[in-house]
Coordinates of C-alpha atoms and ligand atoms in Angstrom, one line a residue:
X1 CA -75.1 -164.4 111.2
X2 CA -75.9 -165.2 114.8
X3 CA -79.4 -164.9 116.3
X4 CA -77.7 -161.8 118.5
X5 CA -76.1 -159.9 116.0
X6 CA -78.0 -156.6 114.4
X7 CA -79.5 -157.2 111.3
X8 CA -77.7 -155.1 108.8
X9 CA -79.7 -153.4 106.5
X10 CA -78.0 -151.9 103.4
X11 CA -80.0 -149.7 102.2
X12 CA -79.5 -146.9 100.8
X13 CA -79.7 -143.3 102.8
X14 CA -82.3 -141.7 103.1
X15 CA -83.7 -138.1 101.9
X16 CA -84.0 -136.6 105.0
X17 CA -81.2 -138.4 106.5
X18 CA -79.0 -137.0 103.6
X19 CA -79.7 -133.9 104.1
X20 CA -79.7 -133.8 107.9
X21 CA -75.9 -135.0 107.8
X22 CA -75.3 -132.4 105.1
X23 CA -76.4 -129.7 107.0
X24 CA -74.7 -131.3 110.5
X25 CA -71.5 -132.0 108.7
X26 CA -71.7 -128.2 107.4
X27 CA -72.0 -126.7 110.9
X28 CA -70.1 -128.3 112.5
X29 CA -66.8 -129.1 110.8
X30 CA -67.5 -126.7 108.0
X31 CA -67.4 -129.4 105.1
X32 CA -69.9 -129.0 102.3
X33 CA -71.1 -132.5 100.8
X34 CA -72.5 -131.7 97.7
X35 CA -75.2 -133.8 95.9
X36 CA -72.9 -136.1 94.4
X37 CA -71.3 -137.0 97.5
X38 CA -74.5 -139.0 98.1
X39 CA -72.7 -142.6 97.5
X40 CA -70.0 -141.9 98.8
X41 CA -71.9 -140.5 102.4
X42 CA -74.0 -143.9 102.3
X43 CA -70.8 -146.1 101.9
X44 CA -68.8 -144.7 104.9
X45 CA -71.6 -144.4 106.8
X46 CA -72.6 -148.3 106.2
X47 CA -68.8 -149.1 107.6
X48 CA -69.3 -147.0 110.5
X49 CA -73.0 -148.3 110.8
X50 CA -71.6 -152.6 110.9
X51 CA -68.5 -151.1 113.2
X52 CA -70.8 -149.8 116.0
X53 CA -73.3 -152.7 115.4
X54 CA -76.4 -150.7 114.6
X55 CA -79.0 -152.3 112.4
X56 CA -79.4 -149.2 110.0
X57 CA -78.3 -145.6 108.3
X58 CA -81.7 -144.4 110.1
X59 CA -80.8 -145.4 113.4
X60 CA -77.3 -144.5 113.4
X61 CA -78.5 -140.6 112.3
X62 CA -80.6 -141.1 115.4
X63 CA -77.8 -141.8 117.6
X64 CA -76.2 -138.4 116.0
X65 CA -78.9 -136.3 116.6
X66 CA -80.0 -137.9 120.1
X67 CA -76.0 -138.4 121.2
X68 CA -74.3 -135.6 119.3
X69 CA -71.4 -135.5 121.9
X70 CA -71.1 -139.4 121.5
X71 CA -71.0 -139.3 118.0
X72 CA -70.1 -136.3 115.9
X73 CA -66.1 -136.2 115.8
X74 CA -66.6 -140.4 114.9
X75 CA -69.5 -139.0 112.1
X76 CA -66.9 -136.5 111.0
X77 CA -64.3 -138.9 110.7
X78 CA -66.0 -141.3 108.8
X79 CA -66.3 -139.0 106.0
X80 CA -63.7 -136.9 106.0
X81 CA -60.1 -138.1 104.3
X82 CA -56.9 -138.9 106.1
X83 CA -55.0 -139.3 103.0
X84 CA -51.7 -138.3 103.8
X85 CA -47.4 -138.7 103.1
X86 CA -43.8 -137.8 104.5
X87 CA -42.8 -135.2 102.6
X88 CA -46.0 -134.8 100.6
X89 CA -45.4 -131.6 98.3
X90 CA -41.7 -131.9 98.9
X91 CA -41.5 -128.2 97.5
X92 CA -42.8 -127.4 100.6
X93 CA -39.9 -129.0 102.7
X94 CA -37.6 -127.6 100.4
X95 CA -39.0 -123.8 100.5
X96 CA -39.0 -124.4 104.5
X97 CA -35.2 -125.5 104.5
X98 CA -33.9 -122.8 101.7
X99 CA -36.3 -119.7 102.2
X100 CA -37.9 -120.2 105.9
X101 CA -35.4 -121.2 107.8
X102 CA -32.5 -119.2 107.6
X103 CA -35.1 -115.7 107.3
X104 CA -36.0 -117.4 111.3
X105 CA -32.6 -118.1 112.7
X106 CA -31.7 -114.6 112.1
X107 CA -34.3 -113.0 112.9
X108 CA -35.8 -115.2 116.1
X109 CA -31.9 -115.1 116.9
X110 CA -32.4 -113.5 120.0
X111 CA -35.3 -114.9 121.6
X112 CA -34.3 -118.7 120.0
X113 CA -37.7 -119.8 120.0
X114 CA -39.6 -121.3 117.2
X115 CA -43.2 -122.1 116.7
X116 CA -44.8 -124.1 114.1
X117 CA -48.1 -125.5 113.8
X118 CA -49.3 -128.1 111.9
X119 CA -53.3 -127.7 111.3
X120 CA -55.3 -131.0 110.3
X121 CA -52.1 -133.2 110.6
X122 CA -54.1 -136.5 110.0
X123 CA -51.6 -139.6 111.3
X124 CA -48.5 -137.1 111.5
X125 CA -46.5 -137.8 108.3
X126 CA -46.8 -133.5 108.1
X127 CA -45.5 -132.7 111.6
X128 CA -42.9 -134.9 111.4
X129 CA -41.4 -133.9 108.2
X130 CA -41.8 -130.2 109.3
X131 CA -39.6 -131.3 112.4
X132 CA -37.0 -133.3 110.6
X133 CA -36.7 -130.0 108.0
X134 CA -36.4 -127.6 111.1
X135 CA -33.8 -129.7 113.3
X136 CA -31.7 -130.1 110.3
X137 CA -31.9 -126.6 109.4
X138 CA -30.6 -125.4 112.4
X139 CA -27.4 -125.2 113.4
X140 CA -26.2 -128.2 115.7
X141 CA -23.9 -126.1 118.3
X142 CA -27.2 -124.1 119.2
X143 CA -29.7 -125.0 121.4
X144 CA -33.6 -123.5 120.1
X145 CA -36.8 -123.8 122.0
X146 CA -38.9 -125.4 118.8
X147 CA -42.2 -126.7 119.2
X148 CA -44.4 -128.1 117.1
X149 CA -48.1 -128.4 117.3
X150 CA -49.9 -130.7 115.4
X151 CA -53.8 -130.5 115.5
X152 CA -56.7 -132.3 113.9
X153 CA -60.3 -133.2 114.5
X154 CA -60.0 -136.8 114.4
X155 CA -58.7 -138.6 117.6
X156 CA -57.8 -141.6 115.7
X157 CA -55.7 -140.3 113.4
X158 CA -54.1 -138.4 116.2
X159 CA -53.4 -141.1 118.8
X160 CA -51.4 -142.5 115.6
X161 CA -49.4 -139.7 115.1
X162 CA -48.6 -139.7 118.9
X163 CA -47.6 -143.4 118.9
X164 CA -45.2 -142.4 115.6
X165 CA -45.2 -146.1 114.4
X166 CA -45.1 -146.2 110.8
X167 CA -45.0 -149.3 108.6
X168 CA -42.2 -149.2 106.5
X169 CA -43.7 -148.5 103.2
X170 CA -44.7 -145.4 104.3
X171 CA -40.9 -144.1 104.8
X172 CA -40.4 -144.2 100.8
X173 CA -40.6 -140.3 100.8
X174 CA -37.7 -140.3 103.0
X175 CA -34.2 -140.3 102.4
X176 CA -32.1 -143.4 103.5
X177 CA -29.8 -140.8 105.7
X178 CA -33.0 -139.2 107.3
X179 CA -34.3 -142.5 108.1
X180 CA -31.5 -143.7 109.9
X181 CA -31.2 -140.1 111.5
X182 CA -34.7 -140.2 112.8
X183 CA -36.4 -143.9 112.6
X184 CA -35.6 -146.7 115.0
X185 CA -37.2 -150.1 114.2
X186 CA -40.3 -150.8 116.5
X187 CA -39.7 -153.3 119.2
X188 CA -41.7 -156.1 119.7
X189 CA -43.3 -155.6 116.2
X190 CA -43.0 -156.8 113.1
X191 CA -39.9 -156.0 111.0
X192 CA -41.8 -153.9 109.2
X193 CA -42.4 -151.0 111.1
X194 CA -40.6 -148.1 112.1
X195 CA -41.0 -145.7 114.8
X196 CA -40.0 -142.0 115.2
X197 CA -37.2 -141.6 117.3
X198 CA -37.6 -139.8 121.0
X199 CA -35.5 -136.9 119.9
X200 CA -37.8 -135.6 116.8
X201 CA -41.0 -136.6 118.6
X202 CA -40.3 -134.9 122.0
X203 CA -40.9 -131.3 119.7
X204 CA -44.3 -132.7 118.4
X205 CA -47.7 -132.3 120.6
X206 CA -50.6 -133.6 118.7
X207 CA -53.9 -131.9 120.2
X208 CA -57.6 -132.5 119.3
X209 CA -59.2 -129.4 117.6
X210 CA -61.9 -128.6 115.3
X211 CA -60.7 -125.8 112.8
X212 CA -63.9 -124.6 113.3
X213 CA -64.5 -123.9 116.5
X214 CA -62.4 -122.9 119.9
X215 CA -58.9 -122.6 119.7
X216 CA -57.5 -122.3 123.0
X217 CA -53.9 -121.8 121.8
X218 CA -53.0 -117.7 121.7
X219 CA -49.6 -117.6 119.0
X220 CA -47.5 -116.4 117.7
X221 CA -46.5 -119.0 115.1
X222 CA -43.7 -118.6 113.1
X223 CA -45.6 -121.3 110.2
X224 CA -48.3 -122.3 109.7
X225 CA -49.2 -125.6 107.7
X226 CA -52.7 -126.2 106.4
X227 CA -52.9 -128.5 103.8
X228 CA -55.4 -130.3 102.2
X229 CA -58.1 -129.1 104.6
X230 CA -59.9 -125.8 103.2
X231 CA -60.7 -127.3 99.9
X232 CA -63.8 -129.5 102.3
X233 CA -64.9 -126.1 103.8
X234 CA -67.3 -123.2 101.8
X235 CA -65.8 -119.8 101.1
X236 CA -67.0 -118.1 104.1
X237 CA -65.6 -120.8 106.5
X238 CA -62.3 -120.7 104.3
X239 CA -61.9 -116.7 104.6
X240 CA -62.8 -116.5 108.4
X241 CA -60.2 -120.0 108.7
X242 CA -57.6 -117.4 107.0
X243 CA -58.2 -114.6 109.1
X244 CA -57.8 -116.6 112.3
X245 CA -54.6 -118.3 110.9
X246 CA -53.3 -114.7 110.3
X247 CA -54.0 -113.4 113.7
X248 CA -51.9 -116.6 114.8
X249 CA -49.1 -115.9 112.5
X250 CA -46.1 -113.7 113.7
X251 CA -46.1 -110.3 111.1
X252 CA -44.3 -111.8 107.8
X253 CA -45.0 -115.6 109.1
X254 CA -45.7 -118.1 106.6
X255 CA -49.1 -120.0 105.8
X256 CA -48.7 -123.1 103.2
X257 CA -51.9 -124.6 101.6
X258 CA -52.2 -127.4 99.7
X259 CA -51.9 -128.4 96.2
X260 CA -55.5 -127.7 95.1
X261 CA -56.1 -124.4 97.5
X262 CA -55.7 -121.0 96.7
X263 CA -56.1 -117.5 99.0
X264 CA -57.6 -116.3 95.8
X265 CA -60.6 -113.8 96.8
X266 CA -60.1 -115.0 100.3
X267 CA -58.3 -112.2 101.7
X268 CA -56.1 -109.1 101.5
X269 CA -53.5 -109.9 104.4
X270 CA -51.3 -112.3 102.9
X271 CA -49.3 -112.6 99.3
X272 CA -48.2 -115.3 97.6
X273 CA -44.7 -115.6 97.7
X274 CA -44.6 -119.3 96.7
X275 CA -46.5 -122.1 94.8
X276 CA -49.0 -122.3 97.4
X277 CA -47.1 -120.5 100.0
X278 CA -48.0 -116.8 101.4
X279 CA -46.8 -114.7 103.8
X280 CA -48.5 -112.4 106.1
X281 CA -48.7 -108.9 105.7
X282 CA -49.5 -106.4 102.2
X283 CA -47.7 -106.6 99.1
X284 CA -44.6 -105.0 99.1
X285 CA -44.5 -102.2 96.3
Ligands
LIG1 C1 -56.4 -134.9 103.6 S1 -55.9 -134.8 105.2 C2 -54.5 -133.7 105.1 C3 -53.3 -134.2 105.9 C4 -52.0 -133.3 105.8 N1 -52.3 -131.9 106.1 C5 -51.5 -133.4 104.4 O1 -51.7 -132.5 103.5 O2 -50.9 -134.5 104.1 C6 -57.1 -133.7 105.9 C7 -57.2 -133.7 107.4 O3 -58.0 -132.6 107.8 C8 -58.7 -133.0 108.9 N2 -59.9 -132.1 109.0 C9 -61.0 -132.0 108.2 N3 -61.8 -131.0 108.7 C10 -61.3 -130.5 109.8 C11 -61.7 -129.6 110.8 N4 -62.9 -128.9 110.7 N5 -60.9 -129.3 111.8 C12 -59.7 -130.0 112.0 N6 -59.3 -130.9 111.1 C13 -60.1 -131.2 110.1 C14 -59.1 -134.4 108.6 O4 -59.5 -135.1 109.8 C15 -57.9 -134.9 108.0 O5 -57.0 -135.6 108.9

């Protein structure tokens, strides 16, 4: 190692420093790290420890609590996950085409408008299958006023998104005609990667936001997506996260959760009408 260079110290986290990331991680971003998360905290935390060239777990907790605006969406990122496909829970894409869709071109007939939003997007495999399932749901001789936004804490994972280059592994969820609809291959890259053509990304914004804090956005949306996020955050935060995404929602609007999430004891304002997909407003008699 050079004579320059930070030593590195391994070892493991602390007790105080455990719990003071716990309970920063739980305010702030709403995630509970149990006790057995304890590895797992001191392993990302080493990466992002070597990345910024600290010497230690204790001094980079330092940085947090001394630089909190510096830090804390990069201390969020490091242990949240980003894990994420096209067409991930393709019953989802399918319910959107079949059920979703045609309910919103009759009824938003008049106005044309459509608003969906994406809500912890990660690298934008979500938003973009939402828009590739909404363009080709609609019908071509019509012109709608579709937007999508797609928000998420991270900033990395979002600048991604917004670039849209994908390598080409990651297309395998998607069908060879929707790949040559709505992928080009990147220029000046390698072969291997493909980027999002103009005309699906122009409806996607991708925005910073922490689920758990300001929203600045006022609604209606027609959907809303929310997958794989709530099952970090503790009931409370997961029933006041509901109730905000229902005051968002246009009356009978959909909300789709992920694969492991349930509304269950959450709230009374939606039903299921769906595996893992509600809609807003009480159950019809
Ligand atoms: C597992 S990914 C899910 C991605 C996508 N929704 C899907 O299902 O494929 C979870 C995402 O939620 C984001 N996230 C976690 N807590 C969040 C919060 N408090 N506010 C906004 N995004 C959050 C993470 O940064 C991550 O990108």
């Amino acid at each position: 190692m050079p004579a320059s260079a930070p030593a590195y110290s391994a070892d493991s986290i602390s007790e105080a420093d455990f719990r003071y990331i716990r309970a920063i991680i739980a305010e702030q971003a709403g995630i509970q790290l149990s006790e057995q998360k304890r590895s797992m905290v001191h392993s990302r935390l080493a990466k992002r420890v070597r990345s910024l060239g600290l010497p230690s777990i204790a001094a980079y907790c330092d940085q947090v609590r001394n630089y909190p605006e510096r830090e804390l969406t990069g201390l969020i990122s490091a242990l949240t996950t980003n894990v994420t496909a096209f067409f991930r829970e393709p019953h989802h894409f399918a319910f959107l085409a079949e059920r979703i869709m045609p309910e919103l071109l009759e009824r938003n007939a008049a106005s044309r408008r459509l608003r969906i939003w994406s809500a912890g997007c990660s690298s934008g495999e979500e938003p973009y299958s939402i828009a590739m399932t909404v363009i080709e749901a609609m019908p071509a001789s019509q012109s709608w006023d579709f937007k999508l936004l797609a928000t998420d804490l991270d900033q990395e994972v979002l600048a991604f998104g917004r670039e849209g280059v994908y390598r080409g592994d990651r297309l395998d969820g998607i069908a060879p005609e929707q790949r040559r609809r709505w992928f080009r291959r990147a220029a000046a890259r390698s072969v291997d990667r493909a980027l999002v053509v103009e005309t699906l990304r122009e409806h996607v914004s991708f925005l910073p936001l922490n689920l758990m804090g300001q929203w600045p956005m006022k609604g209606p949306f027609d959907v809303i997506f929310c997958r794989n996020v709530i099952i970090y955050f503790d009931q409370p935060r997961k029933a006041r996260l509901i109730r905000r995404f229902s005051d968002l929602l246009t009356e009978g609007g959909h909300l789709i959760i992920g694969h492991s999430e349930s509304l269950h004891g959450l709230t009374d304002r939606f039903r299921p009408i769906g595996k893992t997909i509600y809609r807003r407003g009480a159950a019809e008699c």
